Amino acid sequence: VDGDAINLFDILPLFRLNDGDGGFYLDKACVVSRDPLDPDNFGKQNVGIYRMEVKGKRKLGLQPVPMHDIALHLHKAEERGEDLPIAITLGNDPIITLMGATPLKYDQSEYEMAGALRESPYPIATAPLTGFDVPWGSEVILEGVIESRKREIEGPFGEFTGHYSGGRNMTVVRIDKVSYRSKPIFESLYLGMPWTEIDYLMGPATCVPLYQQLKAEFPEVQAVNAMYTHGLLAIISTKKRYGGFARAVGLRAMTTPHGLGYVKMVIMVDEDVDPFNLPQVMWALSSKVNPAGDLVQLPNMSVLELDPGSSPAGITDKLIIDATTPVAPDNRGHYSQPVVDLPETKAWAEKLTAMLANRK
């Protein structure tokens, strides 16, 4: 379907996702865009998950978060006074959906990463209008442009933070071509108050690249838990080379590509604390932290505008909580080695458990 013959309200089985939403939304679509200054660079081609409000028969409102690759593509296009061509795919292979939600580096290809997960090249097709690489097997493809320097009110929408965003000026997408299978499957993402589908999708997809990026610069990093609200809170375990080292890791987490917009609070723990084991994390917080010196507050830092605590929207103070054991030259406190059970404790615990289980 082309041009003025397009009517998204007829083609798609749209419905309101949250009670207070301002309209119908596409929230599990992959949006494909290219770097206008380097369009043939496969790695700089971006596949991302961005929610879009259906505002007219062939018009969408799209939110390009400034820290995301599509926002950089749009910025480059608008500097040249050009629209940004995009392809939007619905009903995608779960692997490419997972990669679209993963905060990769700017020149890392989502298709190559999806291929690595499949252990075979990821299949792609050519979109008929834009010629972009799109996921093979998608149910629906919408092609068009983000119109240069055009903004309209979009929202409100029930966001992944569990709060509604208000109506804000967002970009306008004009759809010029729609291709779809016969009887296409329409897919939406359930999000809102945690835990929902988006937490299970984005949580692991956030932990892994953040861990890889930190590990490349700080081999001492042991694990990263960024499961909570797309990494607005991260818990990181690390060995320490010297005093203050854990805080340096926390600062770097906040300045990774994902951290610039999301990592608002970091809890640093020792290497013997599992950041995915909340009782262990609570023990570290309660026994290791001295508020006089272990809270590092960073004023006027960037965060995505959807963070409801930011003021003004997009600006926040960030916080590092250092729950690690001090090492030289930081000699604060009087910490012993952690308490260790006697060698026979585990065996006796197993015997007592068995005795209680068999008690009549």
Short mmCIF file of C-alpha atoms in Angstrom, two decimals:
data_model
loop_
_atom_site.label_atom_id
_atom_site.label_comp_id
_atom_site.label_asym_id
_atom_site.label_seq_id
_atom_site.Cartn_x
_atom_site.Cartn_y
_atom_site.Cartn_z
CA VAL A 1 0.00 0.00 0.00
CA ASP A 2 1.47 3.37 -1.00
CA GLY A 3 1.01 7.07 -0.29
CA ASP A 4 -2.44 8.43 0.45
CA ALA A 5 -3.98 4.96 0.16
CA ILE A 6 -2.35 4.07 3.50
CA ASN A 7 -4.63 3.90 6.53
CA LEU A 8 -2.84 2.47 9.55
CA PHE A 9 -6.10 2.33 11.49
CA ASP A 10 -7.43 -0.18 8.96
CA ILE A 11 -4.21 -2.13 8.45
CA LEU A 12 -3.22 -2.61 12.12
CA PRO A 13 -5.39 -3.94 14.99
CA LEU A 14 -4.57 -1.01 17.25
CA PHE A 15 -5.62 -0.82 20.89
CA ARG A 16 -4.87 1.33 23.92
CA LEU A 17 -2.07 -0.22 25.98
CA ASN A 18 -2.51 1.67 29.28
CA ASP A 19 -5.53 3.32 30.83
CA GLY A 20 -4.10 6.84 30.66
CA ASP A 21 -2.41 6.70 27.24
CA GLY A 22 -3.06 9.58 24.89
CA GLY A 23 -3.57 7.34 21.87
CA PHE A 24 -2.70 4.07 20.16
CA TYR A 25 0.95 3.02 20.29
CA LEU A 26 3.39 0.74 18.51
CA ASP A 27 5.79 -0.27 21.28
CA LYS A 28 7.49 -3.45 20.06
CA ALA A 29 8.57 -2.37 16.59
CA CYS A 30 12.14 -2.41 15.31
CA VAL A 31 13.09 0.92 13.74
CA VAL A 32 15.91 0.76 11.19
CA SER A 33 17.89 3.91 10.34
CA ARG A 34 21.26 4.74 8.79
CA ASP A 35 23.94 7.31 9.46
CA PRO A 36 23.28 9.99 6.78
CA LEU A 37 27.01 10.74 6.56
CA ASP A 38 28.03 7.09 6.26
CA PRO A 39 24.97 5.25 4.88
CA ASP A 40 26.89 2.23 3.57
CA ASN A 41 28.48 1.44 6.94
CA PHE A 42 26.70 -1.74 8.04
CA GLY A 43 27.79 -1.32 11.66
CA LYS A 44 26.37 2.21 11.92
CA GLN A 45 22.98 1.07 10.67
CA ASN A 46 20.82 1.04 13.77
CA VAL A 47 18.03 -1.32 14.77
CA GLY A 48 16.28 0.00 17.87
CA ILE A 49 13.03 -0.36 19.80
CA TYR A 50 11.25 3.01 19.98
CA ARG A 51 7.64 3.51 20.90
CA MET A 52 5.48 5.43 18.42
CA GLU A 53 2.03 6.97 18.68
CA VAL A 54 -0.27 6.40 15.71
CA LYS A 55 -1.51 9.95 15.09
CA GLY A 56 -3.07 9.72 11.66
CA LYS A 57 -3.71 7.44 8.71
CA ARG A 58 -0.06 7.64 7.72
CA LYS A 59 1.44 9.69 10.55
CA LEU A 60 3.30 8.60 13.68
CA GLY A 61 4.89 10.43 16.58
CA LEU A 62 8.30 8.98 17.50
CA GLN A 63 10.45 9.65 20.55
CA PRO A 64 14.19 9.60 19.71
CA VAL A 65 15.89 9.57 23.14
CA PRO A 66 18.98 11.84 22.72
CA MET A 67 21.36 9.10 23.93
CA HIS A 68 20.14 6.60 21.32
CA ASP A 69 21.68 6.05 17.89
CA ILE A 70 18.57 7.10 15.96
CA ALA A 71 18.75 10.52 17.63
CA LEU A 72 22.30 10.95 16.34
CA HIS A 73 21.19 9.91 12.85
CA LEU A 74 18.34 12.43 13.00
CA HIS A 75 20.63 15.19 14.27
CA LYS A 76 22.99 14.65 11.33
CA ALA A 77 20.10 14.66 8.85
CA GLU A 78 18.53 17.82 10.27
CA GLU A 79 21.88 19.62 10.20
CA ARG A 80 21.79 19.00 6.43
CA GLY A 81 18.13 20.07 6.22
CA GLU A 82 17.08 16.55 5.23
CA ASP A 83 14.42 14.09 6.33
CA LEU A 84 15.68 10.85 7.87
CA PRO A 85 14.47 7.72 6.03
CA ILE A 86 13.44 4.86 8.31
CA ALA A 87 11.94 1.39 8.07
CA ILE A 88 9.69 0.13 10.87
CA THR A 89 9.13 -3.61 11.24
CA LEU A 90 6.43 -5.31 13.32
CA GLY A 91 6.15 -8.95 14.33
CA ASN A 92 9.86 -9.69 14.46
CA ASP A 93 12.07 -12.63 15.38
CA PRO A 94 12.56 -12.44 19.19
CA ILE A 95 16.35 -12.41 18.78
CA ILE A 96 16.37 -9.17 16.80
CA THR A 97 13.85 -7.66 19.23
CA LEU A 98 16.28 -8.51 22.03
CA MET A 99 19.17 -6.92 20.13
CA GLY A 100 17.09 -3.84 19.35
CA ALA A 101 16.66 -3.35 23.09
CA THR A 102 20.38 -3.87 23.79
CA PRO A 103 22.57 -0.75 24.29
CA LEU A 104 25.36 -1.61 21.87
CA LYS A 105 28.15 0.73 20.82
CA TYR A 106 27.44 3.10 17.93
CA ASP A 107 29.25 1.03 15.31
CA GLN A 108 28.16 -2.39 16.59
CA SER A 109 25.64 -4.12 14.35
CA GLU A 110 22.50 -5.55 15.91
CA TYR A 111 22.31 -8.04 13.03
CA GLU A 112 25.85 -9.30 13.66
CA MET A 113 25.14 -9.66 17.38
CA ALA A 114 21.91 -11.52 16.58
CA GLY A 115 23.92 -13.80 14.30
CA ALA A 116 26.36 -14.48 17.13
CA LEU A 117 23.47 -15.56 19.35
CA ARG A 118 22.09 -17.80 16.59
CA GLU A 119 25.58 -19.10 15.80
CA SER A 120 24.80 -18.43 12.14
CA PRO A 121 24.40 -15.28 10.00
CA TYR A 122 21.19 -13.46 10.82
CA PRO A 123 18.83 -13.43 7.79
CA ILE A 124 17.87 -10.00 6.49
CA ALA A 125 15.70 -8.74 3.65
CA THR A 126 15.71 -5.53 1.61
CA ALA A 127 12.90 -3.07 2.28
CA PRO A 128 11.24 -2.23 -1.06
CA LEU A 129 11.18 1.58 -0.73
CA THR A 130 14.22 2.58 1.34
CA GLY A 131 16.43 -0.37 0.40
CA PHE A 132 17.30 -0.76 4.08
CA ASP A 133 18.26 -4.08 5.65
CA VAL A 134 15.26 -5.29 7.65
CA PRO A 135 14.76 -8.48 9.69
CA TRP A 136 13.75 -11.37 7.48
CA GLY A 137 10.28 -12.72 8.26
CA SER A 138 8.80 -9.57 9.80
CA GLU A 139 5.02 -9.47 9.58
CA VAL A 140 4.65 -5.78 8.63
CA ILE A 141 7.08 -3.18 7.22
CA LEU A 142 6.30 0.54 7.37
CA GLU A 143 8.63 2.79 5.37
CA GLY A 144 8.85 6.53 5.40
CA VAL A 145 10.77 9.45 6.87
CA ILE A 146 11.17 11.39 10.09
CA GLU A 147 10.33 14.85 8.79
CA SER A 148 13.15 17.34 9.32
CA ARG A 149 12.69 19.87 12.13
CA LYS A 150 8.99 19.06 12.51
CA ARG A 151 7.62 18.47 16.01
CA GLU A 152 4.14 17.86 17.38
CA ILE A 153 2.68 17.04 20.79
CA GLU A 154 2.90 13.32 21.54
CA GLY A 155 1.74 11.40 24.62
CA PRO A 156 1.01 10.79 27.40
CA PHE A 157 2.15 7.16 27.53
CA GLY A 158 2.63 4.63 30.34
CA GLU A 159 6.41 4.19 30.31
CA PHE A 160 8.83 1.48 31.44
CA THR A 161 9.44 3.55 34.59
CA GLY A 162 5.94 2.70 35.80
CA HIS A 163 4.86 6.33 35.36
CA TYR A 164 3.17 8.24 32.55
CA SER A 165 5.12 10.69 30.44
CA GLY A 166 3.21 13.85 29.65
CA GLY A 167 2.47 15.39 26.30
CA ARG A 168 5.71 16.65 24.74
CA ASN A 169 6.98 17.88 21.39
CA MET A 170 8.26 14.87 19.48
CA THR A 171 9.27 14.06 15.92
CA VAL A 172 6.75 13.35 13.18
CA VAL A 173 7.00 10.29 10.92
CA ARG A 174 5.33 10.20 7.51
CA ILE A 175 4.63 6.69 6.23
CA ASP A 176 4.99 6.31 2.45
CA LYS A 177 4.75 2.54 1.96
CA VAL A 178 3.33 -0.40 3.90
CA SER A 179 4.14 -4.04 3.11
CA TYR A 180 2.67 -6.95 5.04
CA ARG A 181 2.00 -10.65 4.99
CA SER A 182 -1.49 -11.97 4.46
CA LYS A 183 -3.09 -12.15 7.92
CA PRO A 184 -0.07 -10.60 9.70
CA ILE A 185 0.51 -11.16 13.40
CA PHE A 186 0.48 -7.90 15.37
CA GLU A 187 2.73 -7.76 18.42
CA SER A 188 2.79 -5.36 21.36
CA LEU A 189 5.00 -5.07 24.42
CA TYR A 190 3.50 -5.15 27.89
CA LEU A 191 5.13 -2.52 30.09
CA GLY A 192 4.28 -0.43 33.10
CA MET A 193 4.74 -1.13 36.80
CA PRO A 194 7.57 -3.70 37.22
CA TRP A 195 7.85 -6.56 36.69
CA THR A 196 6.46 -6.76 33.18
CA GLU A 197 7.57 -8.16 29.84
CA ILE A 198 9.85 -5.19 29.19
CA ASP A 199 11.85 -5.86 32.37
CA TYR A 200 12.53 -9.44 31.31
CA LEU A 201 13.43 -8.25 27.80
CA MET A 202 15.58 -5.25 28.68
CA GLY A 203 17.11 -6.42 31.96
CA PRO A 204 19.48 -9.09 30.60
CA ALA A 205 20.02 -7.03 27.44
CA THR A 206 21.29 -4.18 29.63
CA CYS A 207 23.43 -6.22 32.04
CA VAL A 208 25.54 -7.93 29.37
CA PRO A 209 26.82 -4.96 27.29
CA LEU A 210 27.37 -2.84 30.41
CA TYR A 211 29.42 -5.68 31.89
CA GLN A 212 31.40 -6.13 28.66
CA GLN A 213 32.16 -2.43 28.32
CA LEU A 214 33.32 -2.13 31.94
CA LYS A 215 35.26 -5.41 31.86
CA ALA A 216 37.22 -4.22 28.80
CA GLU A 217 38.57 -1.26 30.76
CA PHE A 218 38.50 -2.70 34.29
CA PRO A 219 39.32 -6.44 34.27
CA GLU A 220 38.62 -6.48 38.01
CA VAL A 221 34.85 -6.13 37.41
CA GLN A 222 33.12 -9.41 38.29
CA ALA A 223 29.41 -8.91 37.52
CA VAL A 224 26.83 -6.22 36.71
CA ASN A 225 23.18 -6.30 37.75
CA ALA A 226 21.29 -3.67 35.74
CA MET A 227 17.94 -5.48 35.80
CA TYR A 228 16.03 -2.66 37.45
CA THR A 229 14.15 -0.17 35.25
CA HIS A 230 16.48 -0.56 32.28
CA GLY A 231 19.55 0.13 34.38
CA LEU A 232 18.52 3.33 36.16
CA LEU A 233 19.96 1.44 39.13
CA ALA A 234 23.03 -0.78 38.68
CA ILE A 235 24.78 -3.03 41.20
CA ILE A 236 28.40 -3.82 40.30
CA SER A 237 30.83 -6.19 42.01
CA THR A 238 34.56 -5.65 41.56
CA LYS A 239 37.97 -6.38 42.97
CA LYS A 240 39.96 -3.26 43.92
CA ARG A 241 43.47 -2.32 42.88
CA TYR A 242 43.72 0.56 45.34
CA GLY A 243 41.63 2.93 47.41
CA GLY A 244 38.91 4.71 45.46
CA PHE A 245 38.98 2.14 42.66
CA ALA A 246 35.37 1.01 43.08
CA ARG A 247 34.17 4.59 42.73
CA ALA A 248 36.11 4.98 39.50
CA VAL A 249 34.27 1.94 38.13
CA GLY A 250 30.96 3.46 39.21
CA LEU A 251 31.80 6.73 37.47
CA ARG A 252 32.69 4.87 34.28
CA ALA A 253 29.40 2.98 34.37
CA MET A 254 27.64 6.35 34.32
CA THR A 255 29.59 7.49 31.25
CA THR A 256 29.15 4.42 29.06
CA PRO A 257 26.84 4.92 26.05
CA HIS A 258 23.96 3.47 28.08
CA GLY A 259 25.01 5.04 31.35
CA LEU A 260 24.80 8.60 30.02
CA GLY A 261 21.03 8.29 29.78
CA TYR A 262 20.13 5.61 32.27
CA VAL A 263 22.60 4.71 35.03
CA LYS A 264 21.44 7.11 37.74
CA MET A 265 22.46 5.16 40.85
CA VAL A 266 25.30 2.67 41.27
CA ILE A 267 25.89 0.39 44.23
CA MET A 268 29.46 -0.91 44.29
CA VAL A 269 30.12 -4.18 46.17
CA ASP A 270 33.13 -6.45 46.75
CA GLU A 271 33.94 -9.38 44.50
CA ASP A 272 32.61 -11.87 47.08
CA VAL A 273 29.15 -10.25 46.97
CA ASP A 274 26.80 -11.49 44.25
CA PRO A 275 25.03 -8.38 42.85
CA PHE A 276 22.06 -10.57 41.86
CA ASN A 277 21.68 -11.82 45.45
CA LEU A 278 19.77 -9.01 47.17
CA PRO A 279 20.29 -10.33 50.75
CA GLN A 280 24.05 -10.18 50.12
CA VAL A 281 23.73 -6.67 48.66
CA MET A 282 21.66 -5.54 51.66
CA TRP A 283 24.34 -6.99 53.98
CA ALA A 284 27.04 -5.01 52.16
CA LEU A 285 24.98 -1.81 52.32
CA SER A 286 24.18 -2.20 56.01
CA SER A 287 27.65 -3.23 57.19
CA LYS A 288 30.09 -1.51 54.82
CA VAL A 289 28.63 1.94 54.13
CA ASN A 290 29.53 5.01 56.17
CA PRO A 291 27.35 7.85 54.83
CA ALA A 292 30.06 10.35 55.78
CA GLY A 293 32.36 9.15 53.02
CA ASP A 294 30.77 6.41 50.96
CA LEU A 295 28.06 8.41 49.19
CA VAL A 296 29.28 10.23 46.08
CA GLN A 297 26.71 12.67 44.70
CA LEU A 298 27.25 14.05 41.19
CA PRO A 299 25.15 17.14 40.37
CA ASN A 300 23.61 18.16 37.04
CA MET A 301 24.16 14.92 35.13
CA SER A 302 22.37 13.72 32.00
CA VAL A 303 19.53 11.20 32.15
CA LEU A 304 16.74 10.35 29.75
CA GLU A 305 13.79 12.71 29.99
CA LEU A 306 11.47 9.83 30.92
CA ASP A 307 13.05 9.63 34.38
CA PRO A 308 10.23 11.10 36.48
CA GLY A 309 12.67 12.23 39.18
CA SER A 310 14.72 14.42 36.85
CA SER A 311 14.34 18.19 37.18
CA PRO A 312 14.32 19.72 34.68
CA ALA A 313 13.48 16.69 32.56
CA GLY A 314 16.74 15.15 31.37
CA ILE A 315 18.92 16.52 34.20
CA THR A 316 19.48 14.80 37.54
CA ASP A 317 21.97 14.32 40.32
CA LYS A 318 23.52 10.86 40.25
CA LEU A 319 24.69 8.77 43.17
CA ILE A 320 27.41 6.19 43.79
CA ILE A 321 27.10 4.14 46.97
CA ASP A 322 30.44 2.53 47.77
CA ALA A 323 29.62 -0.63 49.73
CA THR A 324 33.07 -2.16 49.26
CA THR A 325 35.71 -2.80 51.90
CA PRO A 326 38.27 0.06 51.96
CA VAL A 327 41.79 -0.81 50.80
CA ALA A 328 45.03 1.20 51.11
CA PRO A 329 45.54 4.07 51.06
CA ASP A 330 41.88 4.33 52.17
CA ASN A 331 42.14 3.06 55.75
CA ARG A 332 38.74 4.11 57.11
CA GLY A 333 36.78 1.79 59.39
CA HIS A 334 37.86 -1.37 61.17
CA TYR A 335 36.87 -4.30 58.98
CA SER A 336 37.87 -7.90 59.61
CA GLN A 337 37.63 -10.65 57.03
CA PRO A 338 34.03 -11.89 56.65
CA VAL A 339 32.87 -14.46 59.18
CA VAL A 340 33.43 -18.02 57.91
CA ASP A 341 31.55 -21.14 59.04
CA LEU A 342 33.35 -24.08 60.57
CA PRO A 343 34.19 -26.82 58.02
CA GLU A 344 31.58 -29.17 59.48
CA THR A 345 28.75 -26.59 59.53
CA LYS A 346 27.46 -27.44 56.06
CA ALA A 347 27.37 -31.18 56.80
CA TRP A 348 25.52 -30.64 60.08
CA ALA A 349 23.04 -28.30 58.41
CA GLU A 350 22.26 -30.96 55.81
CA LYS A 351 21.80 -33.61 58.54
CA LEU A 352 19.49 -31.39 60.58
CA THR A 353 17.45 -30.50 57.49
CA ALA A 354 17.04 -34.20 56.68
CA MET A 355 16.05 -34.99 60.28
CA LEU A 356 13.39 -32.27 60.28
CA ALA A 357 12.08 -33.39 56.89
CA ASN A 358 11.65 -36.97 58.15
CA ARG A 359 10.11 -35.99 61.49
CA LYS A 360 6.56 -37.33 62.00
#
